[in-house]
Coordinates of C-alpha atoms in Angstrom, one line a residue:
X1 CA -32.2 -10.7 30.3
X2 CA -34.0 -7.6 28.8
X3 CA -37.2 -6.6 30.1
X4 CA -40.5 -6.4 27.8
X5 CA -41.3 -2.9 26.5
X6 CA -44.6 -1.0 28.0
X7 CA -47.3 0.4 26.3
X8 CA -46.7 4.1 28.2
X9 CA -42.8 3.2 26.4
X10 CA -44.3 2.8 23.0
X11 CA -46.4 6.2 23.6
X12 CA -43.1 8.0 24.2
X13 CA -41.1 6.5 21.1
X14 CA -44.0 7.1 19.0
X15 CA -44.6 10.9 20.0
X16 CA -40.7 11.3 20.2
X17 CA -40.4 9.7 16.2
X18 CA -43.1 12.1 15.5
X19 CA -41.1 15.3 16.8
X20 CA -38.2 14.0 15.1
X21 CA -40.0 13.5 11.2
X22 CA -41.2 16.7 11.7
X23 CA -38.2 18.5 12.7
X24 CA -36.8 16.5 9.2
X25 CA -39.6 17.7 7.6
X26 CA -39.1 21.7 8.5
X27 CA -35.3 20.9 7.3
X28 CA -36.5 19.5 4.1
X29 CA -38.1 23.4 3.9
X30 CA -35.9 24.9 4.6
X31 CA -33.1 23.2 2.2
X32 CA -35.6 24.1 -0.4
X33 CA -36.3 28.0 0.2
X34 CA -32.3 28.7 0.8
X35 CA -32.2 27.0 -2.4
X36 CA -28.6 25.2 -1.2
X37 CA -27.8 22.5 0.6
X38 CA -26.6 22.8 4.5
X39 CA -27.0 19.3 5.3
X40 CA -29.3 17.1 7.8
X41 CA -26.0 17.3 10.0
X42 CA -26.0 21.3 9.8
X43 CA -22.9 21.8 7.6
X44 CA -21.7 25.1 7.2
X45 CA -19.1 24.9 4.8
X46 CA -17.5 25.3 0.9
X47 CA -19.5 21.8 -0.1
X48 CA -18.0 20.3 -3.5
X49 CA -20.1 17.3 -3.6
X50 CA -22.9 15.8 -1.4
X51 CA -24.3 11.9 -2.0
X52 CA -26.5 9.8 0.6
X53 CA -27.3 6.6 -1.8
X54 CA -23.8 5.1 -1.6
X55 CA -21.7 7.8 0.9
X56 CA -19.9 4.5 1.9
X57 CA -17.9 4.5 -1.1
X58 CA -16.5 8.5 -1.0
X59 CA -12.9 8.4 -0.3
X60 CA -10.3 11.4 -0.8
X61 CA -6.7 11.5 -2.3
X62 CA -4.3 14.2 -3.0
X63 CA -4.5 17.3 -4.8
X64 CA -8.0 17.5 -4.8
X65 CA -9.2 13.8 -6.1
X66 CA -12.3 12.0 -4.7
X67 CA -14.2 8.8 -5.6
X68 CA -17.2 7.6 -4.9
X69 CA -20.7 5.7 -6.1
X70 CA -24.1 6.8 -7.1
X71 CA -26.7 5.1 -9.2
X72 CA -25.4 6.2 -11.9
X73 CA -21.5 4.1 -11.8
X74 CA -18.5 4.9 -9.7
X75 CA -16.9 8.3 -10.8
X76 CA -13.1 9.9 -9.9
X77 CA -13.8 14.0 -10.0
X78 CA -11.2 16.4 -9.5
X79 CA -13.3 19.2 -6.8
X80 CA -11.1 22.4 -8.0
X81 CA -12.4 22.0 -11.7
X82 CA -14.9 19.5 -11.4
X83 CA -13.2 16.9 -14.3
X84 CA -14.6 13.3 -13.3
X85 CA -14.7 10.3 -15.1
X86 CA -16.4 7.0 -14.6
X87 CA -14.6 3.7 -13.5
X88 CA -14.8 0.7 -15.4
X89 CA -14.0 -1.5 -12.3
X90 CA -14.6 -0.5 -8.7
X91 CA -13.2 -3.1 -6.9
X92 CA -12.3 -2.8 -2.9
X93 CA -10.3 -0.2 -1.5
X94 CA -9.1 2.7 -3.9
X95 CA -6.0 4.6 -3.6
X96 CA -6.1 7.7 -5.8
X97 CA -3.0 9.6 -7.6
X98 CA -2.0 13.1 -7.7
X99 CA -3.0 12.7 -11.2
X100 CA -6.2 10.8 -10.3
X101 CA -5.6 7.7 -11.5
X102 CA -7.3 4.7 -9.5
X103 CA -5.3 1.7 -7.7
X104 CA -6.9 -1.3 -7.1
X105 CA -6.1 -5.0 -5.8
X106 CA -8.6 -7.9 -6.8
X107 CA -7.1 -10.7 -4.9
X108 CA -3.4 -10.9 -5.9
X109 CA -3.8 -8.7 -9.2
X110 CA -2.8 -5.1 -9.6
X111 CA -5.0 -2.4 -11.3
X112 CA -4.4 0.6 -12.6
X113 CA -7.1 2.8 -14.1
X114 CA -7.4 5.8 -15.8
X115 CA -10.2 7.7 -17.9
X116 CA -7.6 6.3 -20.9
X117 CA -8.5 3.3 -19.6
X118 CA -7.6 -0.2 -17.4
X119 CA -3.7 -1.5 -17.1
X120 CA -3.5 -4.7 -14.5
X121 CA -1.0 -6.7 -13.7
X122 CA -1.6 -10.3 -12.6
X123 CA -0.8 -12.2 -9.1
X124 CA 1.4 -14.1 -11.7
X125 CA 2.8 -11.2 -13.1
X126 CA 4.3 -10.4 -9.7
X127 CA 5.4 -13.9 -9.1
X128 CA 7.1 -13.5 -12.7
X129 CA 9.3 -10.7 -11.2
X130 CA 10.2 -12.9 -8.1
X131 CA 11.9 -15.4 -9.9
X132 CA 11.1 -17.9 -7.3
X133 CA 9.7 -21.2 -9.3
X134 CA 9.3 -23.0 -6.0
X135 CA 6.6 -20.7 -4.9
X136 CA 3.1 -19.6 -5.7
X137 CA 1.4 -15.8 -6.2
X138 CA -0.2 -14.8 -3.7
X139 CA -4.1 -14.6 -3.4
X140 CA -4.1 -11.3 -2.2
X141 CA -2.3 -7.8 -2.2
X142 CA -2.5 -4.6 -0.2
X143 CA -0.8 -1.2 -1.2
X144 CA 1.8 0.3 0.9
X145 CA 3.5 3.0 -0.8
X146 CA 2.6 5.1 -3.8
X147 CA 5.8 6.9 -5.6
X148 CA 5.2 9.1 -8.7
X149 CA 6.2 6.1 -10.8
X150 CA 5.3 3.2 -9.0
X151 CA 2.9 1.2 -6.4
X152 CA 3.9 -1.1 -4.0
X153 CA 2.2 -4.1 -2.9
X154 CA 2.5 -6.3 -0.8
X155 CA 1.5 -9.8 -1.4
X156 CA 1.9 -13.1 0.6
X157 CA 4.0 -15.8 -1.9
X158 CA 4.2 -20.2 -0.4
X159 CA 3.8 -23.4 -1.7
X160 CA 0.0 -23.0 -0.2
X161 CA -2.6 -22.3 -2.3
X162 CA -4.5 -20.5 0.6
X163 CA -1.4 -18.4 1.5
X164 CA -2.8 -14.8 3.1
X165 CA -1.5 -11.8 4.3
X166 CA -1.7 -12.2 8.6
X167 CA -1.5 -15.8 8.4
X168 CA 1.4 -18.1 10.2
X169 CA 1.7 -19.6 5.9
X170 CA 4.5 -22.6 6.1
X171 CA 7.2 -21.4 3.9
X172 CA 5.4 -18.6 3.3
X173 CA 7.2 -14.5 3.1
X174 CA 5.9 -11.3 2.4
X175 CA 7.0 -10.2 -0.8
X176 CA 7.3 -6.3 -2.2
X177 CA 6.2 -6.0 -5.5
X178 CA 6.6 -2.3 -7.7
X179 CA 3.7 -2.1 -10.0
X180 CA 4.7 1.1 -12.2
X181 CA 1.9 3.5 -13.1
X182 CA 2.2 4.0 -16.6
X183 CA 1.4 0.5 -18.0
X184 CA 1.1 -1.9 -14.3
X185 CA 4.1 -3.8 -15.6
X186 CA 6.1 -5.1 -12.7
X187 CA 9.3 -3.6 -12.9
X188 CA 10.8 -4.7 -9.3
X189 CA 10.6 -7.4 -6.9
X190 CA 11.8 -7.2 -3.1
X191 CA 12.2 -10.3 -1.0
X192 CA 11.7 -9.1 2.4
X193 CA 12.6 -13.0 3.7
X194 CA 9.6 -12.4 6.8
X195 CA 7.0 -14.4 7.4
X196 CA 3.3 -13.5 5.7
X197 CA 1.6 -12.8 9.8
X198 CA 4.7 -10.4 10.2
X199 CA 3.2 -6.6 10.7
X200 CA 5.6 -5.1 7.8
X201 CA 4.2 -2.2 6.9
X202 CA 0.5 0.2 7.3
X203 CA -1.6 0.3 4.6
X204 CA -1.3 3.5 2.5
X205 CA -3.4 6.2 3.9
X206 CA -5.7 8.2 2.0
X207 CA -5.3 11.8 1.4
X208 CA -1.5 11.4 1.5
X209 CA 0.7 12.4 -2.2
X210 CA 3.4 10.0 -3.5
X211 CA 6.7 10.0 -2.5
X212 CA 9.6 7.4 -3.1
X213 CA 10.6 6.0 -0.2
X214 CA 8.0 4.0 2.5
X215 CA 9.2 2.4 5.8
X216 CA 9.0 -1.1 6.6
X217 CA 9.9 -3.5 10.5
X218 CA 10.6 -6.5 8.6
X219 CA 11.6 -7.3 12.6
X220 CA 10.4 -5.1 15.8
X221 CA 13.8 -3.8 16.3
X222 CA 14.1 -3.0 12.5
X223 CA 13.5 -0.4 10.6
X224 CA 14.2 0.0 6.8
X225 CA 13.6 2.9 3.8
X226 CA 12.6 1.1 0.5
X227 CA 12.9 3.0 -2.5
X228 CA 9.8 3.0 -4.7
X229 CA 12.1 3.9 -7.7
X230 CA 14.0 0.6 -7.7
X231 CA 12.9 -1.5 -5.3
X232 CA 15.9 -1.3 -3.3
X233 CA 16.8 -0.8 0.6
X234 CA 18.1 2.7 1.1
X235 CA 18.8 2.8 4.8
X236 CA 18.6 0.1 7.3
X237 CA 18.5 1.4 11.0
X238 CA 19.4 -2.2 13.2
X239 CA 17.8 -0.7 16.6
X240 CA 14.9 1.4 15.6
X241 CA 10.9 -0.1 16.4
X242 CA 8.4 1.3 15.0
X243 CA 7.7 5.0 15.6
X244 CA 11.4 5.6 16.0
X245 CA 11.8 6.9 12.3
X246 CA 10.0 9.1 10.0
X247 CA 10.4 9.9 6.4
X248 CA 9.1 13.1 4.4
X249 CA 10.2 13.4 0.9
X250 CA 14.0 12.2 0.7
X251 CA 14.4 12.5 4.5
X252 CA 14.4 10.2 7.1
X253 CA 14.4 11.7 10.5
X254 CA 15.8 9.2 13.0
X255 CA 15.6 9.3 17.3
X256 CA 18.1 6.7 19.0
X257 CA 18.2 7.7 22.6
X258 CA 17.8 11.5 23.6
X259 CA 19.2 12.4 20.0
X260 CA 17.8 13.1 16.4
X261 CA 19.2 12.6 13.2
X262 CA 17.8 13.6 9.7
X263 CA 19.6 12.2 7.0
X264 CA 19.2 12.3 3.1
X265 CA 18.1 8.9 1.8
X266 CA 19.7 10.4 -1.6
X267 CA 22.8 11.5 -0.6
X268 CA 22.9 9.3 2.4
X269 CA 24.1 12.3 4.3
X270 CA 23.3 14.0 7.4
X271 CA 20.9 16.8 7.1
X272 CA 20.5 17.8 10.6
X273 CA 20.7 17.0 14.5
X274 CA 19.4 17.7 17.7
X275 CA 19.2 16.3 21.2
X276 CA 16.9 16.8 24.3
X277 CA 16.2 15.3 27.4
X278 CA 13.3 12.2 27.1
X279 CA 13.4 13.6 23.0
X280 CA 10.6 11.8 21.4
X281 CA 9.3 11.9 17.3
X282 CA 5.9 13.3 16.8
X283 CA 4.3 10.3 14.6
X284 CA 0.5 11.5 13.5
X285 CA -1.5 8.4 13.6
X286 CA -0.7 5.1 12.1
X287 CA 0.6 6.5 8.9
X288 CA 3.8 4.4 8.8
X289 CA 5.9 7.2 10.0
X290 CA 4.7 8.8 6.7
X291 CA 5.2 12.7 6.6
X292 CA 3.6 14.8 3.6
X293 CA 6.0 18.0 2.7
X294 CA 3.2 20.2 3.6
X295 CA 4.4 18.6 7.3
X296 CA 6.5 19.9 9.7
X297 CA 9.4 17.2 11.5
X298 CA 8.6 17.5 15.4
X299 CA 10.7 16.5 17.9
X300 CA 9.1 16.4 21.6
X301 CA 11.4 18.0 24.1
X302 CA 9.2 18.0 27.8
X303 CA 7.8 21.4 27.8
X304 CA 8.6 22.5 24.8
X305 CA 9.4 21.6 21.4
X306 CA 11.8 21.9 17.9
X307 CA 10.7 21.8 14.5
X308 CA 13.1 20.7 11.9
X309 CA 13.6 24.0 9.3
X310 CA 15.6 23.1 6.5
X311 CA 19.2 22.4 7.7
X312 CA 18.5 23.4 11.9
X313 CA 16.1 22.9 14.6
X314 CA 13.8 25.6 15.9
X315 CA 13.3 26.0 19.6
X316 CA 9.4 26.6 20.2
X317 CA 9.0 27.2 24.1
X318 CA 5.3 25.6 23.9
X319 CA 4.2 22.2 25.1
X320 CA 3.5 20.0 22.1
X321 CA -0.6 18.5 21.6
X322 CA -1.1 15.4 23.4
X323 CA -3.4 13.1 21.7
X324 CA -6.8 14.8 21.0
X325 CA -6.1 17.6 23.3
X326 CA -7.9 20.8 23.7
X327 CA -6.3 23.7 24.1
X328 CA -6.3 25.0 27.1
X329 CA -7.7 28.0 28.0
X330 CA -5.3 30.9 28.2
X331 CA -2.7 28.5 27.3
X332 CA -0.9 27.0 24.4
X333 CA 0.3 23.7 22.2
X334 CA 2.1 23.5 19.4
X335 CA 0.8 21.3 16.5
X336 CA 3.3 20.6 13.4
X337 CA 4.5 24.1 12.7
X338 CA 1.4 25.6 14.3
X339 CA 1.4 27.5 17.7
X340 CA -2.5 27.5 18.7
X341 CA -3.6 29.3 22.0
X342 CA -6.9 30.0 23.5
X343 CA -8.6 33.0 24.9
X344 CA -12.0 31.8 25.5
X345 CA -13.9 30.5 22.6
X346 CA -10.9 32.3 20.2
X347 CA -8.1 30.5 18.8
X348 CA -5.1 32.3 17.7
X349 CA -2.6 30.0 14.6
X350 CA 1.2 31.2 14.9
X351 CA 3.1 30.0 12.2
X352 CA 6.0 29.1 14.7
X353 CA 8.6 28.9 11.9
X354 CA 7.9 31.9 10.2
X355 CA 7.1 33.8 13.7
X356 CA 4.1 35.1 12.3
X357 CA 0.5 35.1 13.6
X358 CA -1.9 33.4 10.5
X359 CA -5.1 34.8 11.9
X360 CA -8.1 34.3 14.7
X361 CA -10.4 31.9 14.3
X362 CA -13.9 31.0 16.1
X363 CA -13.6 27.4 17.9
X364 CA -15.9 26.9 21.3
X365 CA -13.6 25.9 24.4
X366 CA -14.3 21.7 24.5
X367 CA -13.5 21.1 20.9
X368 CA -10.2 18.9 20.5
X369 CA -7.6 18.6 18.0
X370 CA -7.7 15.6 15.9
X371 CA -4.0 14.2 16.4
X372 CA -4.5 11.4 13.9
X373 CA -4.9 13.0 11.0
X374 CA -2.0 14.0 7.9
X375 CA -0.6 17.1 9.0
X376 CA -1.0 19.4 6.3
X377 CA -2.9 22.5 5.1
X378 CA -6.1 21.5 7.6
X379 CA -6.5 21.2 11.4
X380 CA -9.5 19.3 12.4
X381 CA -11.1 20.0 15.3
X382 CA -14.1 17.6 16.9
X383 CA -16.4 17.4 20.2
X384 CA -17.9 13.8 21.0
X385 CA -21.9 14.8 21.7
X386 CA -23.6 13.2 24.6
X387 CA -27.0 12.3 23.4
X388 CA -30.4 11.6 25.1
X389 CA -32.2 9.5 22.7
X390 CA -29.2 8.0 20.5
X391 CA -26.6 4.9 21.4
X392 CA -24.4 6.1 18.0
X393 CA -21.3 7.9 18.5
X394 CA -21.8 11.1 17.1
X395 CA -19.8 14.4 16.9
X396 CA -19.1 18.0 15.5
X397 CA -16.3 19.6 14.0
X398 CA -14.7 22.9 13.4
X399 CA -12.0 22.3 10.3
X400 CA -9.7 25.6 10.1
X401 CA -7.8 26.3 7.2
X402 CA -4.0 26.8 8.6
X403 CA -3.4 29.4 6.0
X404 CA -5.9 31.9 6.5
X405 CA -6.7 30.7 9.9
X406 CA -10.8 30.9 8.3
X407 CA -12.9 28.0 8.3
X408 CA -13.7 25.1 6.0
X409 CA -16.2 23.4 7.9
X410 CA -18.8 24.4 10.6
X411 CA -21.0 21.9 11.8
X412 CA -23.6 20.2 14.6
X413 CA -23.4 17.5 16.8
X414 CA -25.0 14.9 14.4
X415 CA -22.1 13.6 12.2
X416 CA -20.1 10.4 12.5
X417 CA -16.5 10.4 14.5
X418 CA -13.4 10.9 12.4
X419 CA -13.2 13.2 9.1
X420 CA -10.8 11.4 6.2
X421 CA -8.4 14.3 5.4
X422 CA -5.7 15.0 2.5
X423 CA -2.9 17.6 3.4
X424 CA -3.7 19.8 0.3
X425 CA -6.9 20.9 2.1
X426 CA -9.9 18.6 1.6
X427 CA -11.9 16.3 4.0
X428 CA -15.0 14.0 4.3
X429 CA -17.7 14.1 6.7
X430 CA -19.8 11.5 7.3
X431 CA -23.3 11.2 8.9
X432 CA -24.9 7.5 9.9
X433 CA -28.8 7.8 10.3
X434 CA -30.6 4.9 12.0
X435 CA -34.6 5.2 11.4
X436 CA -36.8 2.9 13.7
X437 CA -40.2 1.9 11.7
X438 CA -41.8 0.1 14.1
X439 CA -40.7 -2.3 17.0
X440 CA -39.0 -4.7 14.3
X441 CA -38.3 -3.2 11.4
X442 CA -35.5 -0.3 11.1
X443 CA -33.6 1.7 7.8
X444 CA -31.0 3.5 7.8
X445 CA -29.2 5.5 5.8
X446 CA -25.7 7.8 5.0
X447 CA -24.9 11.0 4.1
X448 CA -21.4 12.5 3.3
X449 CA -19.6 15.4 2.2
X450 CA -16.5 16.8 0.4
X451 CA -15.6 20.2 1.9
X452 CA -12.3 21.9 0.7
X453 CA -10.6 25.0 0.9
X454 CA -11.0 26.0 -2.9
X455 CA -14.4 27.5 -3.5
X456 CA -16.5 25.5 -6.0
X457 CA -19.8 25.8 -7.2
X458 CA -21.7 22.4 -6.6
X459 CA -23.2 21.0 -10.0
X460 CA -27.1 20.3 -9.9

């Protein structure tokens, strides 16, 4: 049972709100006589694009694509030139193209939209390609893969009319559908014969470019390489969970017991092997094993590690990152291709395959490295901050730019945990404010930012 407020309480909160509108207000003044914008959060950074009516909407793709809402419509802008066009239909989760092109799902139909305009292809559409008459669409898809030609989506397909995705459906299986780009016609159709609750694949992440093959567990012990291209199975390893294969471009990089393969799924022939003691695949975060070819291959080996380099493995005496890990200082980890080691609050980048040092760069000792996120052309760096007068999570972040070793983003304690990243070098940053205005009534609101490693002048 909580306990009723006191008046010498209220006193506090209200002198405390007062100290806080004024130190918003001094901000405010400050914004304006710098005549840019460094943020309510303290941003330091190369800002493309800043919105706080509809921040919940900004989402990143590849090669420097962005989405989001204002109150003017819902626009796709390109941050290295600043193109954008306006979306006709915004509906739930976009995933952008390297061209910036916009997928969507609206229950079980497929769109694709472009500023030339809207292709979709219906939840019958894909039950079209099936060929199954005994079965129903399904009421609603989700995009796992994106190839330069195609989408996939995957879509629950039963007798039942209520048939969903996570659902124990009678007579009910996941079905693959590939949805190709150009026109949304549904040139493929893959059976996967699993039931709709089965865990087949993650959802495509954000930030990540297309390639033709995505992974699939149609079982726990399974693993399989589906090609985008035509729908069909390219490799099927029989013993291999989850997190026991990888795939960047045509490679598949496969760990049964202390050894490592990487095969071509083209060629169907193998690349390159190794073997260790306790060997383990470095998956980033639950990308579906999902590797951009900005990545590096990492294979855990105790103490140290080896990064796949074309046709061989490179020996890199350096413990790999554990899961958001600081580097220790006077000490060393190795993250993707990156050696990073610490002297104080000074971070050196060795480019491990090239045996090169990038550069130093300024990053206080407590700051870890954001394991989750695409590997690629940024390393994120956060601190969790431990505030008095707040219950939110909030956090700050250093983002470092692994070919210069200079950073992209510089920033205080008061932004939201977790920065959405793409591995050509662009992030968002997001800021939740909770305002109190009075004992009953509160407002928020949200801020968030695009920050890249391109320079580019923000547009009034």
């Amino acid at each position: 049972m909580s306990s009723t407020p006191s008046k010498r309480a209220d006193i506090t909160k209200l002198v405390l709100a007062l100290l806080a509108a004024g130190v918003v207000v001094l901000l405010v003044v400050a914004f304006l006589l710098r005549g840019g914008f460094s943020g309510s959060s303290g941003i330091d950074s190369r800002v493309h694009y800043f919105t706080k009516d509809r921040s919940y909407s900004l989402s990143i793709g590849p090669n420097g694509w962005f989405a989001y809402g204002d109150d003017d419509g819902d626009w796709v802008e390109h941050a290295p030139t600043g193109e954008r066009w306006e979306q006709g239909s915004a509906f739930g989760s976009a995933v952008l193209t390297s061209e910036g092109a916009v997928v969507t799902t609206l229950g079980g139909d497929v769109r694709v939209e472009r500023e030339s305009g809207l292709a979709e292809a219906r939840a019958t559409d894909l039950l079209v390609a099936h060929g199954d008459k005994e079965v129903r669409p399904g009421g609603e898809g989700e995009v796992i893969g994106l190839s330069t030609r195609h989408v996939a989506v995957i879509s629950c397909m039963s007798t039942s009319d209520e048939a969903r995705l996570g659902e124990d459906v009678p007579g009910g299986r996941i079905v693959v559908s590939g949805v190709a780009l150009e026109d949304a016609s549904v040139t493929w159709s893959h059976d996967t014969e699993t039931g709709c609750d089965t865990d087949l694949a993650t959802l495509y992440p954000h930030g990540l470019p297309e390639q033709r093959y995505v992974l699939i567990t149609p079982d726990e012990q399974t693993t399989q390489a589906l090609d985008l291209d035509t729908g069909k199975i390219a490799r099927t390893w029989p013993d291999a969970p989850r997190g026991r294969v990888l795939v960047r471009d045509d490679e598949a990089i496969h760990r049964q017991g202390d050894e490592v393969t990487v095969t071509s799924l083209r060629s169907g022939k193998d690349v390159a092997r190794t073997s260790c003691r306790g060997a383990r695949l470095d998956n980033p975060g639950d990308s579906g094993g999902r590797l951009a070819a900005e990545a590096t291959p990492l294979v855990r080996c105790g103490d140290s590690v080896r990064l796949l380099d074309g046709d061989r493995f490179v020996t890199v005496d350096a413990p790999p990152v554990e899961k958001s890990q600081q580097v220790p200082d006077g000490g060393s980890v190795v993250h993707d291709r990156f050696e990073i080691s610490r002297a104080e609050d000074t971070l050196t980048l060795r480019d491990a395959l090239a045996d090169q040092v990038v550069g130093e760069v300024e990053v206080p000792d407590g700051y870890r490295i954001s394991t989750n996120d695409p590997r690629g052309r940024l390393i994120v760096f956060f601190r969790s901050a431990d505030k008095l007068f707040s219950d939110a999570a909030e956090s700050s972040f250093r983002i470092v730019d692994t070919r210069t070793a200079e950073l992209v983003a510089e920033t205080d304690d008061d932004l939201s945990p977790g920065a959405d990243v793409s591995t050509d070098g662009f992030a968002v940053l997001r800021e939740y404010q909770e305002r109190t205005g009075g004992r009953y009534s509160r407002s928020s609101r949200s801020y968030a930012w695009l920050v890249g490693v391109d320079e580019v002048r923000r547009r009034d």
